[in-house]
């Protein structure tokens, strides 16, 4: 991903959810002057439609430039020909482990219990990251698997509460964690008392955090 533009998004849900929507009643405008009707229309119908209020934020989106991080120069190491897949997978595994460590560092600083890595969530997060890279999209809704919660159902994951953070363009675990922590919605997922398990995925600067509470 070229340039210094990085993007992050968050979504969360708690079950059961409580929702409510505003309603309106008809108003008798008989014998009302045109100017009064116009004023009434401007006052009550130029506003946005009533929104559904959910227990936890459903979607939070932030698109803002992130300061570029200078790449670290390393000495190339030629991997053994017999194990090329291990050499390729190692950075991904290291990056995802670092993200979990950074998450628990933030939770500990906030006086919260750490989250535990879950293999099934790691697999889901890795699949979502690869799905975004392969299909060239950046969204909580996958064209392949649907919403994060539909995807969890496909992977056989049950939960009491669940959330997902995604990011694109950040080059290091620290950079993506800084972006997430600077965004209220993502920070809320990371520091939520409702979550006690985590899965992390990374693929070519696409990042995914999956959280669940049981």
Short mmCIF file of C-alpha atoms in Angstrom, two decimals:
data_model
loop_
_atom_site.label_atom_id
_atom_site.label_comp_id
_atom_site.label_asym_id
_atom_site.label_seq_id
_atom_site.Cartn_x
_atom_site.Cartn_y
_atom_site.Cartn_z
CA UNK A 1 0.00 0.00 0.00
CA UNK A 2 1.77 3.11 -1.22
CA UNK A 3 1.85 6.53 0.46
CA UNK A 4 1.29 7.36 4.08
CA UNK A 5 -2.49 6.96 4.16
CA UNK A 6 -3.58 4.39 6.70
CA UNK A 7 -7.11 3.42 7.56
CA UNK A 8 -8.76 1.76 10.55
CA UNK A 9 -12.30 0.56 11.25
CA UNK A 10 -14.07 -1.01 14.22
CA UNK A 11 -17.32 -2.83 14.88
CA UNK A 12 -18.74 -4.49 17.99
CA UNK A 13 -21.91 -6.17 19.19
CA UNK A 14 -23.35 -7.42 22.46
CA UNK A 15 -26.06 -10.04 22.75
CA UNK A 16 -28.86 -9.59 23.49
CA UNK A 17 -28.93 -6.07 22.04
CA UNK A 18 -31.38 -3.34 23.01
CA UNK A 19 -32.46 -1.00 20.20
CA UNK A 20 -34.98 1.77 19.87
CA UNK A 21 -35.97 4.15 17.09
CA UNK A 22 -37.76 7.48 17.15
CA UNK A 23 -41.30 7.69 15.75
CA UNK A 24 -43.44 10.63 14.61
CA UNK A 25 -47.20 11.46 14.74
CA UNK A 26 -49.29 13.35 12.08
CA UNK A 27 -49.72 17.11 12.67
CA UNK A 28 -52.94 19.02 11.72
CA UNK A 29 -51.86 21.91 9.49
CA UNK A 30 -55.41 23.05 8.54
CA UNK A 31 -55.78 26.86 8.25
CA UNK A 32 -52.03 27.25 8.70
CA UNK A 33 -50.28 29.93 6.65
CA UNK A 34 -47.79 28.89 3.98
CA UNK A 35 -44.90 30.56 5.82
CA UNK A 36 -45.73 28.57 8.96
CA UNK A 37 -45.96 25.32 6.99
CA UNK A 38 -42.60 26.05 5.34
CA UNK A 39 -41.04 26.82 8.72
CA UNK A 40 -42.50 23.59 10.14
CA UNK A 41 -41.13 21.59 7.19
CA UNK A 42 -37.67 23.12 7.52
CA UNK A 43 -37.65 22.48 11.26
CA UNK A 44 -38.85 18.89 11.33
CA UNK A 45 -38.16 17.38 7.91
CA UNK A 46 -34.76 18.76 7.00
CA UNK A 47 -33.16 16.73 9.78
CA UNK A 48 -31.67 13.31 9.22
CA UNK A 49 -33.82 10.25 9.65
CA UNK A 50 -33.96 8.80 13.17
CA UNK A 51 -31.15 6.37 13.82
CA UNK A 52 -31.21 3.06 15.65
CA UNK A 53 -29.47 3.16 18.99
CA UNK A 54 -27.57 -0.02 19.88
CA UNK A 55 -26.01 -0.99 23.20
CA UNK A 56 -22.47 -0.73 21.82
CA UNK A 57 -21.12 1.23 18.81
CA UNK A 58 -21.85 -0.75 15.69
CA UNK A 59 -19.39 0.80 13.28
CA UNK A 60 -16.71 3.37 13.82
CA UNK A 61 -14.67 4.54 10.84
CA UNK A 62 -11.61 6.74 10.71
CA UNK A 63 -9.67 7.73 7.64
CA UNK A 64 -6.71 9.89 8.45
CA UNK A 65 -3.08 10.05 7.37
CA UNK A 66 -0.66 8.28 9.64
CA UNK A 67 2.93 9.46 9.90
CA UNK A 68 5.14 7.14 7.83
CA UNK A 69 7.49 4.86 9.66
CA UNK A 70 10.99 4.57 8.24
CA UNK A 71 11.64 0.95 7.26
CA UNK A 72 14.27 -0.85 9.27
CA UNK A 73 17.20 -2.02 7.23
CA UNK A 74 17.98 -5.68 7.71
CA UNK A 75 20.53 -8.00 6.22
CA UNK A 76 18.83 -10.43 3.82
CA UNK A 77 19.05 -14.03 4.91
CA UNK A 78 18.61 -16.78 2.36
CA UNK A 79 16.21 -19.36 3.82
CA UNK A 80 16.98 -23.05 3.44
CA UNK A 81 15.46 -24.38 0.24
CA UNK A 82 13.84 -27.23 2.10
CA UNK A 83 11.74 -24.94 4.35
CA UNK A 84 10.71 -21.80 2.43
CA UNK A 85 7.20 -21.73 3.90
CA UNK A 86 8.53 -21.48 7.45
CA UNK A 87 10.69 -18.47 6.52
CA UNK A 88 7.69 -16.69 4.95
CA UNK A 89 5.26 -17.46 7.79
CA UNK A 90 7.61 -16.40 10.59
CA UNK A 91 7.15 -12.59 10.21
CA UNK A 92 3.36 -12.93 10.19
CA UNK A 93 3.41 -15.04 13.34
CA UNK A 94 5.81 -12.65 15.05
CA UNK A 95 3.68 -9.63 14.09
CA UNK A 96 0.44 -11.17 15.35
CA UNK A 97 2.08 -12.19 18.64
CA UNK A 98 3.41 -8.66 19.06
CA UNK A 99 -0.08 -7.22 18.58
CA UNK A 100 -1.46 -9.48 21.33
CA UNK A 101 1.38 -8.41 23.62
CA UNK A 102 0.68 -4.73 22.91
CA UNK A 103 -3.05 -5.21 23.50
CA UNK A 104 -2.43 -6.79 26.89
CA UNK A 105 0.05 -4.05 27.75
CA UNK A 106 -2.69 -1.47 27.19
CA UNK A 107 -5.25 -3.52 29.12
CA UNK A 108 -2.89 -3.98 32.07
CA UNK A 109 -2.18 -0.24 32.13
CA UNK A 110 -5.95 0.34 32.27
CA UNK A 111 -6.35 -2.10 35.16
CA UNK A 112 -8.04 -4.77 33.02
CA UNK A 113 -7.45 -8.49 32.75
CA UNK A 114 -5.44 -9.61 29.71
CA UNK A 115 -7.12 -11.30 26.77
CA UNK A 116 -6.11 -14.82 25.78
CA UNK A 117 -5.19 -15.84 22.25
CA UNK A 118 -7.59 -18.35 20.74
CA UNK A 119 -6.55 -20.57 17.83
CA UNK A 120 -9.98 -20.46 16.18
CA UNK A 121 -10.00 -16.64 16.35
CA UNK A 122 -6.45 -16.46 15.00
CA UNK A 123 -7.51 -18.61 12.05
CA UNK A 124 -10.56 -16.42 11.42
CA UNK A 125 -8.54 -13.19 11.66
CA UNK A 126 -5.85 -14.52 9.31
CA UNK A 127 -8.50 -15.61 6.82
CA UNK A 128 -10.17 -12.18 6.95
CA UNK A 129 -6.84 -10.38 6.39
CA UNK A 130 -6.04 -12.57 3.39
CA UNK A 131 -9.60 -12.18 2.08
CA UNK A 132 -9.25 -8.38 2.13
CA UNK A 133 -5.88 -8.51 0.38
CA UNK A 134 -6.97 -11.05 -2.22
CA UNK A 135 -10.27 -9.36 -3.06
CA UNK A 136 -8.88 -5.81 -2.71
CA UNK A 137 -11.47 -4.42 -0.29
CA UNK A 138 -11.40 -2.78 3.13
CA UNK A 139 -14.60 -3.36 5.06
CA UNK A 140 -16.05 -5.26 7.98
CA UNK A 141 -18.37 -6.96 5.49
CA UNK A 142 -16.59 -9.56 3.39
CA UNK A 143 -17.90 -10.40 -0.09
CA UNK A 144 -16.95 -13.98 0.75
CA UNK A 145 -18.03 -14.43 4.39
CA UNK A 146 -20.45 -11.58 5.13
CA UNK A 147 -20.33 -9.64 8.41
CA UNK A 148 -17.77 -10.45 11.14
CA UNK A 149 -20.51 -12.14 13.14
CA UNK A 150 -21.71 -14.21 10.19
CA UNK A 151 -18.10 -15.21 9.61
CA UNK A 152 -17.76 -16.28 13.25
CA UNK A 153 -20.81 -18.48 12.79
CA UNK A 154 -19.25 -20.04 9.69
CA UNK A 155 -16.12 -20.81 11.70
CA UNK A 156 -18.18 -22.31 14.53
CA UNK A 157 -17.28 -19.58 17.03
CA UNK A 158 -19.84 -18.77 19.73
CA UNK A 159 -19.78 -15.69 21.92
CA UNK A 160 -21.63 -13.51 24.40
CA UNK A 161 -20.07 -10.33 22.98
CA UNK A 162 -17.88 -9.87 19.91
CA UNK A 163 -15.96 -7.16 18.10
CA UNK A 164 -13.63 -6.63 15.18
CA UNK A 165 -10.93 -4.04 14.46
CA UNK A 166 -9.38 -3.79 11.01
CA UNK A 167 -6.63 -1.59 9.60
CA UNK A 168 -4.80 -1.15 6.32
CA UNK A 169 -1.47 0.40 5.43
CA UNK A 170 0.40 0.27 8.74
CA UNK A 171 3.74 -1.49 8.49
CA UNK A 172 4.45 -2.60 12.08
CA UNK A 173 2.51 -3.90 15.09
CA UNK A 174 3.33 -0.73 17.03
CA UNK A 175 2.15 1.50 14.20
CA UNK A 176 -1.20 -0.25 13.86
CA UNK A 177 -1.72 -0.35 17.63
CA UNK A 178 -1.02 3.37 17.86
CA UNK A 179 -3.61 4.03 15.13
CA UNK A 180 -6.19 1.84 16.86
CA UNK A 181 -5.58 3.34 20.30
CA UNK A 182 -5.94 6.86 18.86
CA UNK A 183 -9.42 6.00 17.59
CA UNK A 184 -12.21 5.90 20.23
CA UNK A 185 -14.11 3.00 18.66
CA UNK A 186 -11.06 0.78 18.26
CA UNK A 187 -9.73 1.72 21.68
CA UNK A 188 -13.09 0.73 23.18
CA UNK A 189 -12.84 -2.74 21.64
CA UNK A 190 -9.25 -3.18 22.83
CA UNK A 191 -10.10 -2.08 26.38
CA UNK A 192 -13.55 -3.67 26.63
CA UNK A 193 -14.32 -5.58 29.82
CA UNK A 194 -16.70 -7.72 27.73
CA UNK A 195 -13.89 -9.43 25.83
CA UNK A 196 -11.54 -12.10 27.16
CA UNK A 197 -10.32 -13.78 23.95
CA UNK A 198 -8.48 -12.39 20.93
CA UNK A 199 -7.38 -13.45 17.47
CA UNK A 200 -5.02 -11.46 15.23
CA UNK A 201 -4.42 -11.66 11.49
CA UNK A 202 -1.90 -9.93 9.23
CA UNK A 203 -1.38 -10.10 5.48
CA UNK A 204 0.60 -7.56 3.45
CA UNK A 205 -0.29 -4.56 5.66
CA UNK A 206 -3.89 -5.68 6.19
CA UNK A 207 -4.53 -6.10 9.92
CA UNK A 208 -7.40 -7.76 11.75
CA UNK A 209 -8.27 -8.09 15.44
CA UNK A 210 -11.14 -10.37 16.47
CA UNK A 211 -12.47 -10.18 20.03
CA UNK A 212 -15.05 -12.31 21.81
CA UNK A 213 -16.36 -12.62 25.33
CA UNK A 214 -17.68 -15.86 26.76
#
